[in-house]
Coordinates of C-alpha atoms and ligand atoms in Angstrom, one line a residue:
M1182 CA -0.1 0.0 0.0
S1183 CA 1.3 3.5 -0.8
T1184 CA 1.6 6.0 2.0
P1185 CA -0.8 8.9 1.4
D1186 CA 0.7 12.2 1.0
Y1187 CA -0.8 14.2 3.9
A1188 CA 1.1 17.3 3.0
E1189 CA -1.1 17.1 -0.1
K1190 CA -4.3 16.0 1.5
I1191 CA -4.2 18.3 4.2
P1192 CA -2.4 21.5 3.1
N1193 CA -0.2 22.5 6.1
N1194 CA 2.9 24.5 7.2
V1195 CA 3.5 22.5 10.2
S1196 CA 5.6 19.7 8.7
L1197 CA 2.7 17.2 9.0
N1198 CA 4.6 14.7 6.7
E1199 CA 7.5 14.4 9.3
D1200 CA 5.2 13.1 12.2
R1201 CA 3.5 9.9 11.5
R1202 CA 1.6 9.5 14.7
L1203 CA 0.0 12.9 14.0
Q1204 CA -0.7 12.2 10.5
R1205 CA -2.6 9.1 11.3
A1206 CA -4.6 11.0 14.0
L1207 CA -5.6 13.6 11.7
E1208 CA -6.3 11.0 9.0
S1209 CA -8.9 9.2 11.3
W1210 CA -10.4 12.5 12.2
Q1211 CA -10.7 13.7 8.5
P1212 CA -13.5 11.5 7.3
N1213 CA -15.5 12.5 10.3
F1214 CA -15.3 15.9 9.6
L1215 CA -16.2 15.4 6.0
S1216 CA -19.3 13.4 7.2
W1217 CA -20.1 16.3 9.7
W1218 CA -19.8 18.8 6.9
E1219 CA -22.1 16.7 4.7
S1220 CA -24.7 16.4 7.3
M1221 CA -24.6 19.4 9.2
G1222 CA -22.9 21.9 6.7
P1223 CA -24.7 24.0 3.9
T1224 CA -27.8 22.4 2.7
L1225 CA -28.3 24.3 -0.7
P1226 CA -26.6 21.9 -3.6
T1227 CA -24.0 23.7 -5.4
E1228 CA -21.7 22.7 -8.2
D1229 CA -18.9 25.1 -7.3
V1230 CA -18.1 28.5 -5.5
Y1231 CA -15.9 31.3 -6.0
L1232 CA -13.9 30.9 -2.8
R1233 CA -10.7 32.0 -1.1
T1234 CA -8.4 29.2 0.0
A1235 CA -5.8 30.0 2.5
V1236 CA -2.5 28.4 0.9
N1237 CA 0.2 30.3 2.7
V1238 CA 0.9 32.6 5.7
G1239 CA 3.0 35.6 4.5
R1240 CA 1.8 39.1 4.1
E1241 CA 1.4 38.7 0.5
G1242 CA -0.3 36.0 -1.5
W1243 CA -1.6 34.0 1.5
A1244 CA -4.9 32.8 -0.2
Q1245 CA -6.1 32.2 -3.8
F1246 CA -9.3 32.6 -5.4
G1247 CA -11.2 30.2 -7.8
H1248 CA -14.3 28.4 -8.5
V1249 CA -14.1 25.0 -6.2
P1250 CA -16.7 22.3 -5.4
M1251 CA -17.2 22.8 -1.6
R1252 CA -16.7 19.4 -0.6
D1253 CA -13.2 19.6 -2.3
Y1254 CA -12.3 22.9 -0.3
R1255 CA -8.7 22.5 1.1
W1256 CA -9.1 22.8 4.9
G1257 CA -5.5 23.4 5.6
I1258 CA -3.6 23.8 9.0
F1259 CA -1.7 27.1 8.8
L1260 CA 0.1 28.7 11.7
A1261 CA 1.7 32.3 11.6
E1262 CA 5.3 32.2 11.3
R1263 CA 7.4 31.6 14.2
E1264 CA 8.8 34.5 15.8
G1265 CA 12.5 33.5 16.7
D1266 CA 12.8 34.5 20.3
R1267 CA 9.1 35.3 21.3
R1268 CA 8.8 36.0 25.0
I1269 CA 5.7 35.9 27.1
A1270 CA 4.5 39.3 27.5
F1271 CA 2.4 39.0 30.7
G1272 CA 1.6 37.1 33.9
A1273 CA 3.8 35.2 36.3
H1274 CA 5.9 33.9 33.4
K1275 CA 6.5 37.2 31.9
G1276 CA 9.7 37.5 30.1
E1277 CA 10.4 33.8 29.9
P1278 CA 10.5 32.2 26.3
A1279 CA 7.1 31.2 24.9
W1280 CA 6.2 27.7 25.2
Q1281 CA 6.6 25.3 22.4
K1282 CA 5.0 22.3 24.4
V1283 CA 2.1 22.3 27.0
P1284 CA 3.3 22.7 30.5
G1285 CA 1.8 19.9 32.5
E1286 CA 0.3 22.3 35.2
Y1287 CA -1.7 24.4 32.6
R1288 CA -2.8 21.5 30.5
A1289 CA -6.4 21.2 31.8
E1290 CA -6.9 25.0 31.4
L1291 CA -5.4 25.2 28.0
Q1292 CA -7.3 22.3 26.6
R1293 CA -10.5 23.9 28.0
L1294 CA -9.8 27.1 26.2
I1295 CA -9.1 25.4 23.0
V1296 CA -12.1 23.3 23.1
I1297 CA -14.3 26.2 23.8
Q1298 CA -13.0 28.2 20.9
G1299 CA -13.0 25.1 18.7
D1300 CA -16.8 24.6 19.5
T1301 CA -17.9 27.7 18.2
E1302 CA -16.5 27.2 14.8
P1303 CA -18.6 24.4 13.7
A1304 CA -21.6 25.6 15.6
S1305 CA -21.8 28.8 13.4
V1306 CA -21.9 26.5 10.3
E1307 CA -24.7 24.5 11.8
Q1308 CA -26.6 27.7 12.6
Q1309 CA -26.2 29.0 9.0
R1310 CA -26.7 25.7 7.2
N1311 CA -30.3 26.5 5.6
L1312 CA -29.4 30.2 4.6
G1313 CA -28.4 29.3 1.2
A1314 CA -31.9 28.6 0.2
T1315 CA -33.0 32.2 0.8
A1316 CA -29.8 34.1 -0.5
P1317 CA -30.5 37.7 -1.6
S1318 CA -27.8 37.5 -4.3
L1319 CA -25.2 35.1 -5.7
Y1320 CA -22.8 37.7 -4.2
D1321 CA -24.3 37.1 -0.9
L1322 CA -24.5 33.4 -1.3
R1323 CA -20.8 33.2 -2.0
N1324 CA -20.0 35.2 1.0
L1325 CA -21.9 33.0 3.3
F1326 CA -20.1 29.9 1.7
Q1327 CA -16.8 31.5 2.3
V1328 CA -17.6 32.0 6.1
N1329 CA -18.6 28.7 6.4
V1330 CA -15.6 27.0 4.8
E1331 CA -13.3 29.3 6.8
E1332 CA -15.3 28.4 10.1
G1333 CA -14.6 24.6 9.1
R1334 CA -10.8 25.7 8.7
H1335 CA -10.8 27.2 12.2
L1336 CA -12.3 23.8 13.6
W1337 CA -9.2 22.1 11.8
A1338 CA -7.0 24.8 13.4
M1339 CA -8.2 23.9 16.9
V1340 CA -8.3 20.2 16.2
Y1341 CA -4.8 20.2 15.2
L1342 CA -3.8 21.8 18.6
L1343 CA -5.7 19.1 20.3
H1344 CA -4.2 16.2 18.5
A1345 CA -0.6 17.6 18.3
Y1346 CA -0.4 18.5 22.1
F1347 CA -3.2 16.9 24.1
G1348 CA -2.6 13.4 23.6
R1349 CA -5.7 10.9 23.9
E1350 CA -7.8 13.4 25.7
G1351 CA -7.3 15.9 22.9
R1352 CA -8.4 13.3 20.4
E1353 CA -11.3 12.6 22.5
E1354 CA -12.2 16.3 22.6
A1355 CA -11.9 16.5 18.9
E1356 CA -14.4 13.9 18.2
E1357 CA -16.7 15.6 20.8
L1358 CA -16.5 18.8 18.6
L1359 CA -18.3 16.9 15.9
H1360 CA -20.8 15.3 18.2
R1361 CA -22.3 18.4 19.8
N1362 CA -24.5 20.2 17.8
S1363 CA -26.0 23.9 17.8
G1364 CA -29.4 23.8 19.5
S1365 CA -29.4 20.0 20.4
E1366 CA -31.3 19.1 23.4
D1367 CA -29.1 16.4 24.5
S1368 CA -25.6 17.9 23.5
P1369 CA -25.6 21.6 22.7
R1370 CA -22.8 23.8 21.8
I1371 CA -21.1 25.1 24.8
L1372 CA -21.7 28.8 24.6
G1373 CA -25.3 30.3 24.6
A1374 CA -25.1 32.4 21.3
F1375 CA -24.2 29.2 19.5
N1376 CA -27.4 27.3 20.3
E1377 CA -29.5 30.4 18.8
E1378 CA -30.9 29.9 15.3
T1379 CA -29.7 32.0 12.4
P1380 CA -32.9 31.5 10.5
D1381 CA -32.8 34.7 8.1
W1382 CA -30.2 36.8 6.6
L1383 CA -30.7 39.8 8.7
S1384 CA -29.7 37.6 11.5
F1385 CA -26.8 36.3 9.7
Y1386 CA -25.3 39.9 9.2
M1387 CA -26.1 40.7 12.8
F1388 CA -24.3 37.4 13.6
T1389 CA -21.3 38.3 11.4
Y1390 CA -21.3 41.8 13.0
F1391 CA -21.7 41.1 16.5
T1392 CA -20.9 37.5 17.2
D1393 CA -18.1 37.0 14.9
R1394 CA -16.6 40.2 16.5
D1395 CA -16.5 38.4 19.8
G1396 CA -14.5 35.9 17.9
K1397 CA -11.9 38.7 16.8
Y1398 CA -11.4 39.8 20.5
Q1399 CA -11.2 36.2 22.0
L1400 CA -8.8 35.3 19.2
G1401 CA -7.0 38.5 19.9
T1402 CA -6.5 37.5 23.6
L1403 CA -5.5 34.0 22.7
K1404 CA -3.0 35.3 20.2
E1405 CA -1.1 36.7 23.1
S1406 CA -0.9 33.2 24.8
A1407 CA 2.2 31.9 26.2
F1408 CA 1.5 28.6 24.4
D1409 CA 3.1 29.6 21.2
P1410 CA 1.2 27.4 18.7
L1411 CA -2.0 28.6 19.9
S1412 CA -0.9 32.2 19.6
R1413 CA 0.3 31.5 15.9
T1414 CA -2.8 29.8 14.9
C1415 CA -4.9 32.5 16.4
E1416 CA -2.8 35.1 14.7
F1417 CA -3.5 33.5 11.0
M1418 CA -7.3 32.9 11.8
L1419 CA -7.7 36.6 12.6
K1420 CA -6.7 37.3 9.1
E1421 CA -9.7 35.3 7.7
E1422 CA -12.0 36.6 10.4
A1423 CA -11.5 40.1 9.0
H1424 CA -13.6 39.2 5.9
H1425 CA -16.5 37.6 8.2
M1426 CA -16.8 41.0 9.9
F1427 CA -16.8 42.8 6.8
V1428 CA -19.8 40.6 5.6
G1429 CA -21.6 41.6 8.8
T1430 CA -20.8 45.4 8.6
T1431 CA -21.6 45.8 5.0
G1432 CA -24.5 43.5 5.2
V1433 CA -26.2 45.7 7.8
D1434 CA -24.9 48.7 6.0
R1435 CA -27.0 47.5 2.9
V1436 CA -30.2 46.6 4.8
V1437 CA -30.1 50.1 6.5
E1438 CA -29.6 51.7 3.1
R1439 CA -32.4 49.9 1.3
T1440 CA -34.8 50.6 4.2
A1441 CA -33.7 54.5 4.4
Q1442 CA -34.2 54.6 0.5
V1443 CA -37.8 53.1 0.6
M1444 CA -38.8 55.3 3.6
V1445 CA -37.5 58.5 1.6
E1446 CA -39.3 57.3 -1.7
N1447 CA -42.5 56.8 0.0
D1448 CA -42.2 59.2 2.7
T1449 CA -43.3 56.9 5.4
D1450 CA -41.9 54.8 8.2
D1451 CA -44.2 52.1 7.5
I1452 CA -42.3 50.3 4.9
A1453 CA -43.1 46.6 5.6
A1454 CA -45.9 46.5 2.9
R1455 CA -43.4 47.7 0.4
G1456 CA -41.1 45.0 1.0
A1457 CA -38.1 46.5 3.2
I1458 CA -37.4 46.0 6.8
P1459 CA -38.6 48.7 9.1
L1460 CA -36.0 50.5 11.2
P1461 CA -37.7 49.3 14.6
V1462 CA -37.2 45.6 13.5
I1463 CA -33.5 46.3 12.7
Q1464 CA -33.1 47.9 16.0
K1465 CA -34.7 44.7 17.7
Y1466 CA -32.3 42.5 15.9
I1467 CA -29.5 44.7 17.1
N1468 CA -30.6 44.5 20.6
F1469 CA -30.8 40.5 20.6
H1470 CA -27.5 39.9 18.8
Y1471 CA -25.7 42.5 20.7
S1472 CA -26.9 41.3 24.1
V1473 CA -26.3 37.7 23.4
S1474 CA -22.8 38.5 22.1
L1475 CA -22.1 40.5 25.5
D1476 CA -22.7 37.2 27.3
L1477 CA -19.9 35.5 25.3
F1478 CA -17.4 37.4 27.3
G1479 CA -18.3 35.5 30.6
G1480 CA -19.1 37.2 34.0
E1481 CA -18.1 40.7 34.9
T1482 CA -15.9 39.4 37.5
S1483 CA -14.2 35.9 36.8
T1484 CA -11.5 34.0 38.8
N1485 CA -11.1 31.7 35.7
V1486 CA -10.1 34.7 33.7
A1487 CA -7.7 35.9 36.5
N1488 CA -6.1 32.6 36.4
Y1489 CA -5.7 32.3 32.9
Y1490 CA -3.9 35.6 32.8
T1491 CA -1.6 35.0 35.8
A1492 CA -0.7 31.7 34.0
G1493 CA -0.2 33.4 30.8
L1494 CA -2.7 31.5 28.9
K1495 CA -5.0 34.4 27.8
G1496 CA -3.8 37.8 27.6
R1497 CA -5.6 41.2 27.0
W1498 CA -6.6 42.8 24.0
L1499 CA -3.4 44.2 22.5
E1500 CA -1.4 43.3 25.7
E1501 CA 2.0 44.6 24.5
R1502 CA 0.4 48.3 23.8
R1503 CA -0.8 48.4 27.4
K1504 CA 1.2 50.8 29.7
D1505 CA 1.5 48.9 32.9
D1506 CA 3.3 46.1 34.6
H1507 CA 1.5 43.2 32.6
L1508 CA 1.0 41.5 36.0
L1509 CA -1.8 43.6 37.5
A1510 CA -1.4 42.0 41.1
S1511 CA -1.9 45.3 42.8
D1512 CA -4.4 47.0 40.2
S1513 CA -8.2 47.7 40.5
I1514 CA -10.8 48.1 37.9
M1515 CA -14.6 49.5 38.0
V1516 CA -16.7 46.7 36.6
D1517 CA -20.3 46.9 36.0
A1518 CA -22.3 45.4 38.8
L1519 CA -25.5 45.3 40.8
A1520 CA -24.5 47.6 43.6
D1521 CA -27.3 47.5 46.4
G1522 CA -29.5 46.1 43.8
E1523 CA -29.1 48.9 41.6
I1524 CA -27.5 48.8 38.0
G1525 CA -24.0 50.4 38.7
Q1526 CA -20.3 49.8 39.1
T1527 CA -18.1 48.3 41.8
E1528 CA -14.3 48.2 42.1
V1529 CA -12.7 44.9 42.0
A1530 CA -9.0 43.5 41.5
A1531 CA -8.1 44.2 38.0
L1532 CA -7.3 40.3 37.4
V1533 CA -10.8 39.3 38.2
G1534 CA -12.1 42.0 36.1
L1535 CA -10.5 41.0 32.6
N1536 CA -13.7 39.9 31.2
T1537 CA -14.9 43.3 31.7
D1538 CA -11.9 44.8 30.3
L1539 CA -12.1 42.7 27.0
R1540 CA -15.8 43.5 26.7
R1541 CA -15.3 47.1 26.9
E1542 CA -13.0 47.1 24.0
Y1543 CA -15.6 44.9 22.2
I1544 CA -18.4 47.4 23.0
S1545 CA -16.4 50.6 21.8
D1546 CA -15.7 48.5 18.5
C1547 CA -19.5 47.8 18.2
A1548 CA -20.3 51.3 18.4
G1549 CA -18.5 51.9 15.2
G1550 CA -21.0 50.0 13.3
V1551 CA -23.8 52.0 14.7
K1552 CA -22.2 55.2 13.8
R1553 CA -21.6 54.0 10.2
W1554 CA -25.5 52.8 10.0
N1555 CA -26.6 56.4 11.6
R1556 CA -24.5 58.1 8.9
I1557 CA -26.5 56.2 6.4
L1558 CA -29.6 57.3 7.8
E1559 CA -28.4 61.0 8.3
Q1560 CA -27.3 61.1 4.6
A1561 CA -30.6 60.1 3.5
G1562 CA -32.1 63.1 5.5
L1563 CA -34.0 60.8 8.1
P1564 CA -34.1 61.8 11.8
Q1565 CA -34.2 58.2 13.2
R1566 CA -31.1 56.8 14.8
L1567 CA -30.0 53.2 15.7
Y1568 CA -28.3 52.5 19.0
L1569 CA -26.6 49.9 21.1
P1570 CA -28.9 48.8 24.1
H1571 CA -27.5 49.3 27.7
I1572 CA -25.2 46.6 29.1
A1573 CA -27.8 45.3 31.5
F1574 CA -30.4 44.7 28.8
N1575 CA -31.3 41.0 28.1
R1576 CA -28.4 39.5 29.9
K1577 CA -28.3 35.9 30.7
V1578 CA -24.5 35.6 32.0
G1579 CA -22.9 37.7 34.4
A1580 CA -23.9 40.5 37.0
F1581 CA -26.9 41.5 35.3
A1582 CA -28.3 37.9 34.6
P1583 CA -30.6 37.9 37.7
I1584 CA -32.4 41.1 36.8
E1585 CA -34.3 42.6 33.8
A1586 CA -33.4 46.0 32.4
S1587 CA -34.8 48.1 29.5
P1588 CA -32.5 49.1 26.5
T1589 CA -32.1 52.5 28.4
G1590 CA -30.9 50.7 31.3
E1591 CA -34.1 51.2 33.7
R1592 CA -34.4 48.3 36.0
L1593 CA -37.7 46.3 35.4
S1594 CA -39.8 43.9 37.5
A1595 CA -40.3 40.4 35.7
G1596 CA -43.9 41.5 35.0
E1597 CA -42.9 44.8 33.4
W1598 CA -40.2 42.9 31.2
D1599 CA -42.8 40.3 30.1
A1600 CA -45.2 43.0 29.2
R1601 CA -42.7 45.1 27.4
K1602 CA -39.9 42.6 25.9
G1603 CA -41.8 42.5 22.5
Q1604 CA -40.9 46.2 21.9
W1605 CA -37.3 45.4 22.1
L1606 CA -36.6 42.0 21.0
P1607 CA -37.8 40.4 17.9
T1608 CA -41.3 38.8 18.2
E1609 CA -42.7 35.8 16.2
T1610 CA -44.5 38.3 14.2
D1611 CA -41.2 40.4 13.4
K1612 CA -39.4 36.9 12.5
T1613 CA -42.2 35.8 10.5
F1614 CA -42.2 38.9 8.6
V1615 CA -38.4 39.0 8.0
R1616 CA -38.6 35.5 6.9
S1617 CA -41.4 36.2 4.4
L1618 CA -38.9 38.6 2.7
M1619 CA -36.4 35.9 2.3
Q1620 CA -36.8 34.7 -1.3
P1621 CA -33.9 33.5 -3.0
V1622 CA -32.5 35.6 -5.9
Y1623 CA -30.0 33.4 -7.7
Q1624 CA -29.8 35.3 -11.2
R1625 CA -26.4 36.9 -11.8
G1626 CA -26.4 40.6 -11.1
K1627 CA -29.9 40.8 -9.3
I1628 CA -30.8 41.3 -5.8
A1629 CA -33.5 41.0 -3.4
A1630 CA -35.8 44.2 -2.8
W1631 CA -35.0 44.4 0.8
I1632 CA -31.4 45.0 0.6
A1633 CA -29.1 47.3 -1.3
P1634 CA -26.4 45.8 -3.8
P1635 CA -22.6 46.1 -2.6
R1636 CA -20.6 48.9 -3.6
N1637 CA -17.8 46.2 -4.9
G1638 CA -17.7 42.6 -5.8
I1639 CA -15.2 40.0 -4.3
N1640 CA -11.4 40.1 -5.3
G1641 CA -12.0 42.7 -8.0
Q1642 CA -14.7 40.8 -9.7
P1643 CA -18.1 42.8 -10.6
F1644 CA -21.3 42.3 -8.5
D1645 CA -22.9 40.3 -11.5
Y1646 CA -20.0 37.7 -11.5
D1647 CA -21.0 34.1 -11.5
Y1648 CA -19.9 33.6 -7.8
V1649 CA -21.8 30.4 -7.5
H1650 CA -23.0 27.7 -9.8
L1651 CA -25.9 25.9 -8.3
A1652 CA -26.0 22.2 -8.8
Ligands
LIG2121 N1 -22.6 30.4 27.6 O1 -15.8 32.6 35.0 P1 -17.0 33.0 33.9 C1 -16.0 32.8 17.9 C2 -19.5 29.5 31.8 S1 -16.4 33.4 19.4 C3 -22.6 29.4 28.4 O2 -17.2 34.3 33.8 P2 -14.8 32.7 31.9 C4 -16.8 32.6 16.7 C5 -18.3 29.3 31.9 O3 -17.7 28.5 31.0 C6 -15.1 33.3 20.4 N2 -21.8 29.4 29.5 O4 -16.3 32.6 32.5 C7 -17.8 33.7 16.3 C8 -18.0 28.9 33.4 O5 -18.2 27.7 33.5 P3 -17.8 26.7 34.8 C9 -15.0 31.9 21.1 C10 -20.9 30.4 29.8 O6 -14.5 31.4 31.9 C11 -18.6 33.5 15.3 C12 -18.9 29.9 34.1 O7 -19.9 30.1 33.1 N3 -13.8 31.9 21.8 O8 -14.6 32.5 17.7 O9 -14.1 33.8 32.7 C13 -18.5 32.2 14.6 C14 -18.6 31.1 34.7 O10 -18.3 32.1 33.8 C15 -20.9 31.5 29.0 C16 -13.8 32.1 23.3 O11 -14.8 32.1 24.1 C17 -21.9 31.5 27.8 N4 -21.9 32.5 27.0 O12 -15.1 33.3 30.5 C18 -17.5 31.4 14.8 C19 -12.4 31.8 23.8 N5 -19.9 32.4 29.4 O13 -16.2 27.2 34.8 C20 -16.7 31.6 15.8 C21 -12.3 30.8 24.8 C22 -19.4 31.7 30.5 O14 -18.1 27.5 35.8 N6 -13.1 31.1 26.1 N7 -20.0 30.5 30.7 O15 -18.1 25.4 34.3 C23 -13.0 31.7 27.2 O16 -12.1 32.7 27.1 C24 -13.9 31.8 28.3 O17 -14.1 30.4 28.8 C25 -15.3 32.6 28.2 C26 -15.9 32.4 29.6 C27 -14.8 33.9 27.8 C28 -16.1 31.9 27.1

C-alpha cells in the first residue's frame, strides 16, 4: 500500500509529513469531519463556488481565489510564522521564552480554552446551514459559503492543536467537537449564542457583525498566549476573520441603506408592505444579537480569567501596547455590577475584572458600526437613529443575569419585562415578517428588494460575476 501524501491531502505549514503519529490521528478525524460537513454543513446543492482558500501565511499571496466544489475545499492547517525568540508578555512567566509544548500544570486550562474556541466554529456553520435557500444574491451566497468553509478551517486549526499537543484526551475532545450540535437538546454547543438560530439573512449579518466580532476579540487574547502554537494559530485565523466581519458590517449597511431609500421614496416609516425591513425591526435585531454576544465574554468578574492571565494562557486585547506592569497583581478596575440591587459599578481587583476589560474593548468597536449605520440614515435625511442597548439589557450571563432592564438601562420587574420585551426583542411576528422577505435571488447581477447591492464585488470581480454555480 502506498503511503498517503498528507502534505497534499491536508495542506499545512506544520511539517505534518514528518510526524506519522499525528498524520494518522488527523487521518482518522478527516472523514468524520467530512461526514459532519455533509450532514450538518450547507444544505443548498452547488456545483462550485468562487472561494478564497488559504495557501500560505505570508503578508502577500496567502490566499488564492477560484471556483471550487465546496466538498473539495482544502481545509488546511496554517500557523503564522514563528518569531525567533518570542517572550511571554504578561503574567507570572513574563519575560520567559514562549512555550512550544504544553506545561503539565496548565494542561487542563489550555485544553478547555481550545475546546471552547473550537466548539464555536462548527456551531456557526450549523446555525447557518439553511441560509443558502434564501440568499438575496449570488454575491451574498458566495460570502455565506466563504464564511462557512473558513469556520470549518478554524475547527481544523483547533483540532490540530488538540491532536498535536493533548494526547488521547485531545483526540477525544476533537471527536466531541463533531458530536455536539447547535441547538441540540442532548448535547448542545458550549456557549449560549451558538445555540440560537440564524434563520434569516438579517440575523446572519447581525451574527457576523456582533458574534464574529466576539471571535475577533477572543482570538486576539489567545494570540497573546504563552503557548506559542495557539498564539500562531490565532494570529492566522484573525486574518480570515476580518472578512467575516466585513460581511456583517456591509450587510447591515446595505439593509439600512435600502430601508432608508424606501422610507424616503414613500415618505413613510411604515415600509413593511413595501418589501423593506422597518427600522424598529432592525433595532430589535441589534438588541438581540448585541446582548447575546455580550454574554460570550463571561461574567463581569471571573476567577477563571484571573487564573488564565496570571498563568500566561490568555492575555488582554493588544497586551503589548498596554502601559502597565502586565502582572496587574495590585491594580483595580471598576466593573459593571449590581450595587445595592441597583445597576451600577463596583471596584474589584484588575485580574478578576479582565472579562470586563475585554468586553469594553468590544463594546467600543461595536459602536463603530452603529455610527456607520446612523450616517447612512443621516445622509438619507432621516431623523431616526439606531443605538446599542444598555449593558444590563437581556443578559443571561454575569452580574445582570438575575435582573431585567430596558434598553436604556431602567430596571424592570419580571412582570414589566414580560409585558414590554416584545417592543425590544424580535417577536414571532417580526421574525415571520423578516422570513417572508427571504426569497432567493440566484440570477447573476440581481438582488432582493429588501437590501441594497454591494458597492464592490469580491477580489476585483463585478457584482454580476458568476460567484456560485448551483447544482
Ligand atoms: N454560555 O468564569 P466565567 C468565535 C460559563 S467566538 C454558557 O465568567 P470565563 C466565533 C463558563 O464556562 C469566541 N456558559 O467564564 C464567532 C464558566 O463555567 P464553569 C469563542 C458560559 O471562563 C462566530 C461559568 O459560566 N472563544 O470564535 O471567565 C463564529 C462562569 O463563567 C458562558 C472563546 O470564548 C456563555 N456565554 O469566560 C465562529 C475563547 N459564558 O467554569 C466563531 C475561549 C461563561 O463554571 N473561552 N460561561 O464550568 C474563554 O475565554 C472563556 O471560557 C469565556 C468565559 C470567555 C467563554
